[in-house]
Tab-separated table of N, CA, C and O in Angstrom:
chain	number	residue	atom	x	y	z
A	1	ALA	N	-35.563	-81.350	10.813
A	1	ALA	CA	-34.156	-81.132	10.460
A	1	ALA	C	-33.979	-79.671	10.077
A	1	ALA	O	-34.606	-79.211	9.148
A	2	THR	N	-33.085	-79.028	10.755
A	2	THR	CA	-32.810	-77.634	10.466
A	2	THR	C	-31.306	-77.452	10.287
A	2	THR	O	-30.495	-78.181	10.839
A	3	PRO	N	-30.894	-76.391	9.534
A	3	PRO	CA	-29.466	-76.162	9.341
A	3	PRO	C	-28.698	-75.910	10.659
A	3	PRO	O	-27.506	-76.198	10.719
A	4	GLU	N	-29.386	-75.361	11.620
A	4	GLU	CA	-28.743	-75.096	12.914
A	4	GLU	C	-28.238	-76.348	13.589
A	4	GLU	O	-27.285	-76.331	14.371
A	5	GLN	N	-28.858	-77.490	13.304
A	5	GLN	CA	-28.460	-78.768	13.875
A	5	GLN	C	-27.282	-79.429	13.147
A	5	GLN	O	-26.720	-80.407	13.659
A	6	LEU	N	-26.914	-78.881	12.035
A	6	LEU	CA	-25.919	-79.511	11.180
A	6	LEU	C	-24.603	-79.792	11.911
A	6	LEU	O	-24.106	-80.931	11.820
A	7	PRO	N	-23.996	-78.829	12.638
A	7	PRO	CA	-22.711	-79.178	13.280
A	7	PRO	C	-22.797	-80.366	14.247
A	7	PRO	O	-21.876	-81.210	14.278
A	8	LEU	N	-23.894	-80.473	15.012
A	8	LEU	CA	-24.026	-81.572	15.933
A	8	LEU	C	-24.184	-82.885	15.170
A	8	LEU	O	-23.578	-83.916	15.560
A	9	GLU	N	-24.910	-82.894	14.083
A	9	GLU	CA	-25.104	-84.125	13.327
A	9	GLU	C	-23.810	-84.538	12.587
A	9	GLU	O	-23.554	-85.691	12.407
A	10	ILE	N	-23.037	-83.527	12.144
A	10	ILE	CA	-21.744	-83.812	11.509
A	10	ILE	C	-20.858	-84.531	12.520
A	10	ILE	O	-20.201	-85.514	12.254
A	11	SER	N	-20.846	-84.057	13.755
A	11	SER	CA	-20.087	-84.701	14.821
A	11	SER	C	-20.579	-86.140	15.065
A	11	SER	O	-19.742	-87.030	15.274
A	12	ALA	N	-21.867	-86.334	15.000
A	12	ALA	CA	-22.429	-87.682	15.160
A	12	ALA	C	-21.930	-88.592	14.058
A	12	ALA	O	-21.541	-89.771	14.301
A	13	ILE	N	-21.938	-88.145	12.857
A	13	ILE	CA	-21.466	-88.927	11.704
A	13	ILE	C	-20.001	-89.272	11.861
A	13	ILE	O	-19.585	-90.402	11.546
A	14	ASN	N	-19.219	-88.347	12.415
A	14	ASN	CA	-17.785	-88.634	12.575
A	14	ASN	C	-17.454	-89.423	13.819
A	14	ASN	O	-16.326	-89.827	14.004
A	15	SER	N	-18.457	-89.764	14.632
A	15	SER	CA	-18.212	-90.552	15.850
A	15	SER	C	-17.982	-92.001	15.477
A	15	SER	O	-18.167	-92.438	14.313
A	16	PHE	N	-17.624	-92.780	16.463
A	16	PHE	CA	-17.475	-94.228	16.291
A	16	PHE	C	-18.695	-94.968	16.750
A	16	PHE	O	-18.743	-96.226	16.660
A	17	ASN	N	-19.721	-94.271	17.212
A	17	ASN	CA	-20.950	-94.864	17.684
A	17	ASN	C	-21.916	-95.100	16.513
A	17	ASN	O	-22.321	-94.144	15.851
A	18	LEU	N	-22.244	-96.387	16.254
A	18	LEU	CA	-23.062	-96.714	15.122
A	18	LEU	C	-24.454	-96.045	15.136
A	18	LEU	O	-24.968	-95.646	14.118
A	19	SER	N	-25.024	-95.974	16.325
A	19	SER	CA	-26.367	-95.328	16.463
A	19	SER	C	-26.247	-93.838	16.134
A	19	SER	O	-27.167	-93.321	15.426
A	20	GLN	N	-25.226	-93.175	16.575
A	20	GLN	CA	-25.043	-91.774	16.293
A	20	GLN	C	-24.785	-91.578	14.793
A	20	GLN	O	-25.301	-90.625	14.206
A	21	GLN	N	-23.982	-92.465	14.191
A	21	GLN	CA	-23.750	-92.413	12.796
A	21	GLN	C	-25.037	-92.509	11.984
A	21	GLN	O	-25.296	-91.740	11.067
A	22	TYR	N	-25.859	-93.477	12.368
A	22	TYR	CA	-27.159	-93.647	11.713
A	22	TYR	C	-28.009	-92.416	11.820
A	22	TYR	O	-28.569	-91.919	10.826
A	23	ASN	N	-28.126	-91.910	13.042
A	23	ASN	CA	-28.952	-90.699	13.256
A	23	ASN	C	-28.419	-89.510	12.467
A	23	ASN	O	-29.198	-88.702	11.909
A	24	GLY	N	-27.140	-89.336	12.379
A	24	GLY	CA	-26.540	-88.246	11.636
A	24	GLY	C	-26.821	-88.386	10.146
A	24	GLY	O	-27.169	-87.429	9.481
A	25	CYS	N	-26.688	-89.611	9.620
A	25	CYS	CA	-26.976	-89.860	8.204
A	25	CYS	C	-28.453	-89.633	7.929
A	25	CYS	O	-28.802	-89.038	6.886
A	26	LEU	N	-29.315	-90.080	8.838
A	26	LEU	CA	-30.733	-89.858	8.651
A	26	LEU	C	-31.058	-88.372	8.589
A	26	LEU	O	-31.840	-87.879	7.773
A	27	PHE	N	-30.417	-87.599	9.469
A	27	PHE	CA	-30.597	-86.133	9.495
A	27	PHE	C	-30.235	-85.506	8.166
A	27	PHE	O	-30.980	-84.739	7.601
A	28	ILE	N	-29.025	-85.901	7.663
A	28	ILE	CA	-28.569	-85.371	6.382
A	28	ILE	C	-29.530	-85.753	5.253
A	28	ILE	O	-29.873	-84.914	4.434
A	29	HIS	N	-29.940	-86.994	5.269
A	29	HIS	CA	-30.886	-87.449	4.229
A	29	HIS	C	-32.189	-86.649	4.290
A	29	HIS	O	-32.711	-86.214	3.253
A	30	GLN	N	-32.659	-86.356	5.502
A	30	GLN	CA	-33.901	-85.556	5.648
A	30	GLN	C	-33.680	-84.111	5.104
A	30	GLN	O	-34.573	-83.546	4.485
A	31	LEU	N	-32.535	-83.569	5.368
A	31	LEU	CA	-32.206	-82.227	4.831
A	31	LEU	C	-32.260	-82.249	3.309
A	31	LEU	O	-32.819	-81.395	2.646
A	32	PHE	N	-31.623	-83.308	2.724
A	32	PHE	CA	-31.534	-83.422	1.295
A	32	PHE	C	-32.938	-83.598	0.690
A	32	PHE	O	-33.194	-83.133	-0.399
A	33	LYS	N	-33.748	-84.388	1.337
A	33	LYS	CA	-35.106	-84.657	0.835
A	33	LYS	C	-35.940	-83.394	0.691
A	33	LYS	O	-36.868	-83.364	-0.106
A	34	LYS	N	-35.576	-82.389	1.475
A	34	LYS	CA	-36.307	-81.134	1.326
A	34	LYS	C	-36.065	-80.462	-0.072
A	34	LYS	O	-36.787	-79.568	-0.468
A	35	GLY	N	-35.056	-80.978	-0.721
A	35	GLY	CA	-34.774	-80.529	-2.085
A	35	GLY	C	-34.186	-79.124	-2.234
A	35	GLY	O	-34.191	-78.595	-3.311
A	36	GLU	N	-33.699	-78.575	-1.164
A	36	GLU	CA	-33.130	-77.240	-1.234
A	36	GLU	C	-31.649	-77.330	-1.532
A	36	GLU	O	-30.887	-77.901	-0.757
A	37	ASN	N	-31.248	-76.746	-2.650
A	37	ASN	CA	-29.829	-76.802	-3.002
A	37	ASN	C	-28.980	-76.140	-1.953
A	37	ASN	O	-27.822	-76.551	-1.736
A	38	LYS	N	-29.532	-75.164	-1.233
A	38	LYS	CA	-28.757	-74.485	-0.183
A	38	LYS	C	-28.346	-75.487	0.900
A	38	LYS	O	-27.254	-75.462	1.420
A	39	MET	N	-29.290	-76.388	1.241
A	39	MET	CA	-28.989	-77.408	2.248
A	39	MET	C	-27.906	-78.351	1.801
A	39	MET	O	-26.979	-78.683	2.541
A	40	ILE	N	-28.024	-78.795	0.586
A	40	ILE	CA	-27.011	-79.733	0.031
A	40	ILE	C	-25.627	-78.998	-0.008
A	40	ILE	O	-24.650	-79.567	0.393
A	41	ASP	N	-25.644	-77.744	-0.370
A	41	ASP	CA	-24.384	-76.948	-0.427
A	41	ASP	C	-23.780	-76.867	0.972
A	41	ASP	O	-22.577	-77.039	1.159
A	42	LEU	N	-24.612	-76.626	2.002
A	42	LEU	CA	-24.091	-76.542	3.363
A	42	LEU	C	-23.496	-77.837	3.826
A	42	LEU	O	-22.433	-77.854	4.444
A	43	VAL	N	-24.120	-78.935	3.508
A	43	VAL	CA	-23.577	-80.258	3.886
A	43	VAL	C	-22.241	-80.514	3.164
A	43	VAL	O	-21.284	-80.919	3.787
A	44	VAL	N	-22.216	-80.250	1.871
A	44	VAL	CA	-21.007	-80.463	1.101
A	44	VAL	C	-19.851	-79.591	1.621
A	44	VAL	O	-18.736	-80.029	1.808
A	45	GLN	N	-20.189	-78.319	1.948
A	45	GLN	CA	-19.163	-77.405	2.460
A	45	GLN	C	-18.629	-77.817	3.820
A	45	GLN	O	-17.521	-77.470	4.215
A	46	SER	N	-19.389	-78.660	4.556
A	46	SER	CA	-18.935	-79.119	5.872
A	46	SER	C	-17.836	-80.127	5.704
A	46	SER	O	-17.133	-80.456	6.694
A	47	GLY	N	-17.594	-80.651	4.514
A	47	GLY	CA	-16.532	-81.615	4.296
A	47	GLY	C	-16.892	-83.067	4.637
A	47	GLY	O	-16.021	-83.929	4.757
A	48	ILE	N	-18.183	-83.354	4.792
A	48	ILE	CA	-18.600	-84.664	5.256
A	48	ILE	C	-18.691	-85.740	4.165
A	48	ILE	O	-18.834	-86.949	4.451
A	49	ILE	N	-18.533	-85.369	2.926
A	49	ILE	CA	-18.711	-86.330	1.833
A	49	ILE	C	-17.756	-87.505	1.932
A	49	ILE	O	-18.224	-88.645	1.836
A	50	PRO	N	-16.490	-87.279	2.184
A	50	PRO	CA	-15.587	-88.486	2.362
A	50	PRO	C	-16.039	-89.445	3.503
A	50	PRO	O	-15.964	-90.637	3.336
A	51	ARG	N	-16.497	-88.841	4.580
A	51	ARG	CA	-16.979	-89.670	5.697
A	51	ARG	C	-18.246	-90.466	5.312
A	51	ARG	O	-18.370	-91.627	5.650
A	52	LEU	N	-19.185	-89.821	4.602
A	52	LEU	CA	-20.379	-90.539	4.150
A	52	LEU	C	-19.998	-91.690	3.232
A	52	LEU	O	-20.614	-92.774	3.299
A	53	ILE	N	-18.949	-91.514	2.420
A	53	ILE	CA	-18.509	-92.561	1.573
A	53	ILE	C	-17.909	-93.693	2.415
A	53	ILE	O	-18.195	-94.876	2.156
A	54	GLN	N	-17.158	-93.387	3.442
A	54	GLN	CA	-16.627	-94.406	4.339
A	54	GLN	C	-17.740	-95.203	4.964
A	54	GLN	O	-17.631	-96.431	5.139
A	55	LEU	N	-18.831	-94.558	5.295
A	55	LEU	CA	-19.911	-95.221	5.975
A	55	LEU	C	-20.700	-96.208	5.082
A	55	LEU	O	-21.474	-97.011	5.572
A	56	LEU	N	-20.448	-96.139	3.790
A	56	LEU	CA	-20.996	-97.136	2.898
A	56	LEU	C	-20.435	-98.540	3.243
A	56	LEU	O	-21.049	-99.533	2.909
A	57	ASN	N	-19.285	-98.572	3.902
A	57	ASN	CA	-18.645	-99.804	4.350
A	57	ASN	C	-18.936	-100.133	5.801
A	57	ASN	O	-18.318	-101.043	6.379
A	58	SER	N	-19.836	-99.423	6.450
A	58	SER	CA	-20.165	-99.643	7.838
A	58	SER	C	-20.573	-101.047	8.082
A	58	SER	O	-21.245	-101.665	7.253
A	59	PRO	N	-20.276	-101.618	9.271
A	59	PRO	CA	-20.784	-102.961	9.626
A	59	PRO	C	-22.273	-102.937	9.859
A	59	PRO	O	-22.917	-103.981	9.890
A	60	GLU	N	-22.838	-101.741	10.077
A	60	GLU	CA	-24.285	-101.627	10.375
A	60	GLU	C	-25.000	-101.332	9.051
A	60	GLU	O	-24.797	-100.326	8.411
A	61	HIS	N	-25.878	-102.266	8.657
A	61	HIS	CA	-26.613	-102.164	7.403
A	61	HIS	C	-27.420	-100.839	7.312
A	61	HIS	O	-27.462	-100.189	6.277
A	62	ASN	N	-28.047	-100.407	8.392
A	62	ASN	CA	-28.865	-99.194	8.383
A	62	ASN	C	-28.007	-97.980	8.147
A	62	ASN	O	-28.478	-97.021	7.485
A	63	VAL	N	-26.807	-97.965	8.653
A	63	VAL	CA	-25.867	-96.869	8.397
A	63	VAL	C	-25.519	-96.823	6.900
A	63	VAL	O	-25.527	-95.788	6.263
A	64	GLN	N	-25.241	-98.000	6.335
A	64	GLN	CA	-24.956	-98.071	4.917
A	64	GLN	C	-26.120	-97.528	4.077
A	64	GLN	O	-25.923	-96.718	3.156
A	65	LEU	N	-27.297	-97.964	4.438
A	65	LEU	CA	-28.487	-97.506	3.664
A	65	LEU	C	-28.716	-95.997	3.753
A	65	LEU	O	-28.979	-95.354	2.749
A	66	GLU	N	-28.606	-95.405	4.939
A	66	GLU	CA	-28.811	-93.979	5.096
A	66	GLU	C	-27.737	-93.193	4.346
A	66	GLU	O	-28.025	-92.166	3.767
A	67	SER	N	-26.533	-93.668	4.443
A	67	SER	CA	-25.434	-93.018	3.738
A	67	SER	C	-25.698	-93.063	2.209
A	67	SER	O	-25.552	-92.083	1.496
A	68	ALA	N	-26.120	-94.231	1.741
A	68	ALA	CA	-26.456	-94.388	0.350
A	68	ALA	C	-27.609	-93.482	-0.044
A	68	ALA	O	-27.623	-92.877	-1.171
A	69	GLN	N	-28.595	-93.316	0.830
A	69	GLN	CA	-29.725	-92.456	0.528
A	69	GLN	C	-29.217	-90.980	0.365
A	69	GLN	O	-29.789	-90.209	-0.437
A	70	CYS	N	-28.227	-90.611	1.146
A	70	CYS	CA	-27.684	-89.249	1.004
A	70	CYS	C	-27.123	-89.084	-0.376
A	70	CYS	O	-27.320	-88.017	-1.028
A	71	PHE	N	-26.396	-90.065	-0.873
A	71	PHE	CA	-25.844	-89.971	-2.212
A	71	PHE	C	-26.890	-90.015	-3.297
A	71	PHE	O	-26.736	-89.457	-4.362
A	72	ASP	N	-27.966	-90.713	-3.005
A	72	ASP	CA	-29.108	-90.727	-3.945
A	72	ASP	C	-29.561	-89.291	-4.190
A	72	ASP	O	-29.898	-88.922	-5.320
A	73	CYS	N	-29.532	-88.488	-3.143
A	73	CYS	CA	-29.955	-87.059	-3.271
A	73	CYS	C	-28.894	-86.178	-3.948
A	73	CYS	O	-29.188	-85.227	-4.638
A	74	ILE	N	-27.606	-86.531	-3.751
A	74	ILE	CA	-26.516	-85.747	-4.253
A	74	ILE	C	-26.334	-85.936	-5.787
A	74	ILE	O	-25.942	-85.015	-6.473
A	75	VAL	N	-26.650	-87.126	-6.224
A	75	VAL	CA	-26.342	-87.474	-7.640
A	75	VAL	C	-26.905	-86.505	-8.633
A	75	VAL	O	-26.285	-86.196	-9.651
A	76	GLY	N	-28.094	-85.983	-8.389
A	76	GLY	CA	-28.740	-85.083	-9.342
A	76	GLY	C	-28.282	-83.638	-9.175
A	76	GLY	O	-28.846	-82.742	-9.778
A	77	THR	N	-27.206	-83.387	-8.455
A	77	THR	CA	-26.746	-82.015	-8.209
A	77	THR	C	-25.356	-81.828	-8.802
A	77	THR	O	-24.740	-82.766	-9.279
A	78	LYS	N	-24.888	-80.592	-8.673
A	78	LYS	CA	-23.535	-80.275	-9.145
A	78	LYS	C	-22.463	-80.948	-8.345
A	78	LYS	O	-21.305	-80.954	-8.741
A	79	HIS	N	-22.836	-81.582	-7.197
A	79	HIS	CA	-21.888	-82.190	-6.327
A	79	HIS	C	-21.598	-83.675	-6.626
A	79	HIS	O	-20.827	-84.320	-5.936
A	80	ALA	N	-22.248	-84.219	-7.656
A	80	ALA	CA	-22.056	-85.624	-7.988
A	80	ALA	C	-20.590	-85.966	-8.275
A	80	ALA	O	-20.079	-86.993	-7.841
A	81	VAL	N	-19.896	-85.011	-8.930
A	81	VAL	CA	-18.486	-85.230	-9.238
A	81	VAL	C	-17.637	-85.326	-7.974
A	81	VAL	O	-16.710	-86.134	-7.941
A	82	LEU	N	-17.996	-84.596	-6.963
A	82	LEU	CA	-17.270	-84.685	-5.666
A	82	LEU	C	-17.345	-86.071	-5.115
A	82	LEU	O	-16.376	-86.592	-4.601
A	83	ALA	N	-18.554	-86.689	-5.163
A	83	ALA	CA	-18.679	-88.057	-4.663
A	83	ALA	C	-17.815	-89.011	-5.469
A	83	ALA	O	-17.160	-89.873	-4.916
A	84	VAL	N	-17.848	-88.870	-6.776
A	84	VAL	CA	-16.994	-89.745	-7.637
A	84	VAL	C	-15.535	-89.491	-7.377
A	84	VAL	O	-14.756	-90.444	-7.225
A	85	ASP	N	-15.125	-88.245	-7.233
A	85	ASP	CA	-13.737	-87.918	-6.973
A	85	ASP	C	-13.227	-88.462	-5.629
A	85	ASP	O	-12.047	-88.718	-5.431
A	86	ASN	N	-14.172	-88.650	-4.702
A	86	ASN	CA	-13.794	-89.187	-3.384
A	86	ASN	C	-13.919	-90.692	-3.291
A	86	ASN	O	-13.840	-91.269	-2.179
A	87	GLY	N	-14.153	-91.355	-4.420
A	87	GLY	CA	-14.060	-92.786	-4.475
A	87	GLY	C	-15.363	-93.570	-4.211
A	87	GLY	O	-15.303	-94.745	-3.854
A	88	ILE	N	-16.493	-92.996	-4.494
A	88	ILE	CA	-17.722	-93.673	-4.254
A	88	ILE	C	-17.952	-94.870	-5.204
A	88	ILE	O	-18.473	-95.895	-4.764
A	89	ILE	N	-17.523	-94.768	-6.421
A	89	ILE	CA	-17.837	-95.807	-7.414
A	89	ILE	C	-17.271	-97.156	-6.993
A	89	ILE	O	-17.998	-98.171	-6.940
A	90	PRO	N	-16.009	-97.318	-6.677
A	90	PRO	CA	-15.488	-98.638	-6.281
A	90	PRO	C	-16.175	-99.188	-5.042
A	90	PRO	O	-16.416	-100.382	-4.977
A	91	ILE	N	-16.524	-98.338	-4.112
A	91	ILE	CA	-17.175	-98.821	-2.909
A	91	ILE	C	-18.570	-99.347	-3.240
A	91	ILE	O	-18.976	-100.403	-2.774
A	92	VAL	N	-19.326	-98.628	-4.031
A	92	VAL	CA	-20.624	-99.058	-4.417
A	92	VAL	C	-20.537	-100.394	-5.200
A	92	VAL	O	-21.310	-101.325	-4.920
A	93	VAL	N	-19.615	-100.511	-6.104
A	93	VAL	CA	-19.466	-101.709	-6.867
A	93	VAL	C	-19.022	-102.847	-5.988
A	93	VAL	O	-19.626	-103.980	-5.986
A	94	ASN	N	-18.054	-102.638	-5.134
A	94	ASN	CA	-17.547	-103.705	-4.247
A	94	ASN	C	-18.558	-104.148	-3.203
A	94	ASN	O	-18.589	-105.305	-2.868
A	95	GLN	N	-19.339	-103.256	-2.709
A	95	GLN	CA	-20.370	-103.612	-1.665
A	95	GLN	C	-21.679	-104.045	-2.294
A	95	GLN	O	-22.564	-104.494	-1.584
A	96	ARG	N	-21.804	-103.843	-3.600
A	96	ARG	CA	-23.062	-104.189	-4.296
A	96	ARG	C	-24.241	-103.460	-3.654
A	96	ARG	O	-25.335	-104.000	-3.478
A	97	ILE	N	-23.984	-102.197	-3.304
A	97	ILE	CA	-25.053	-101.365	-2.734
A	97	ILE	C	-25.886	-100.872	-3.919
A	97	ILE	O	-25.334	-100.268	-4.832
A	98	ILE	N	-27.146	-101.115	-3.860
A	98	ILE	CA	-28.029	-100.588	-4.889
A	98	ILE	C	-28.621	-99.289	-4.421
A	98	ILE	O	-29.367	-99.245	-3.447
A	99	VAL	N	-28.302	-98.214	-5.125
A	99	VAL	CA	-28.845	-96.876	-4.818
A	99	VAL	C	-30.023	-96.628	-5.740
A	99	VAL	O	-29.957	-96.974	-6.919
A	100	MET	N	-31.028	-96.039	-5.195
A	100	MET	CA	-32.297	-95.847	-5.915
A	100	MET	C	-32.181	-95.222	-7.292
A	100	MET	O	-31.088	-95.072	-7.858
A	101	HIS	N	-33.277	-94.846	-7.885
A	101	HIS	CA	-33.427	-94.431	-9.233
A	101	HIS	C	-32.532	-93.293	-9.677
A	101	HIS	O	-32.229	-93.161	-10.857
A	102	SER	N	-32.062	-92.467	-8.823
A	102	SER	CA	-31.219	-91.312	-9.199
A	102	SER	C	-29.941	-91.725	-9.887
A	102	SER	O	-29.416	-90.977	-10.732
A	103	TRP	N	-29.388	-92.863	-9.545
A	103	TRP	CA	-28.166	-93.309	-10.162
A	103	TRP	C	-28.357	-93.506	-11.663
A	103	TRP	O	-27.439	-93.321	-12.443
A	104	LYS	N	-29.543	-93.868	-12.077
A	104	LYS	CA	-29.816	-94.076	-13.479
A	104	LYS	C	-29.731	-92.773	-14.246
A	104	LYS	O	-29.495	-92.787	-15.436
A	105	GLN	N	-29.920	-91.676	-13.588
A	105	GLN	CA	-29.880	-90.341	-14.214
A	105	GLN	C	-28.457	-89.850	-14.376
A	105	GLN	O	-28.245	-88.878	-15.061
A	106	MET	N	-27.496	-90.481	-13.767
A	106	MET	CA	-26.108	-90.038	-13.781
A	106	MET	C	-25.470	-90.141	-15.132
A	106	MET	O	-25.622	-90.893	-15.950
């Protein structure tokens, strides 16, 4: 996963194709796992956070999980408020999505 691929993966996440959505979320999650704040900043600046929140309601369980994994990485950053401001809390509660240990740190 490299920053150069980001525009293509953002397009995939915004598509209506579940497989492309999954692959795009997986790409973002892999970028985040590298732990570089620069990567997280690039993703957030792309404006994709509201779409990732929408994908928590995806009919495809794997898309839900990868989107949730992205937020697991965001929670420990300065961007956590952005996720909350874009409505992540009601979706997580309503869908009963359990996000890993990082939520406990919030």
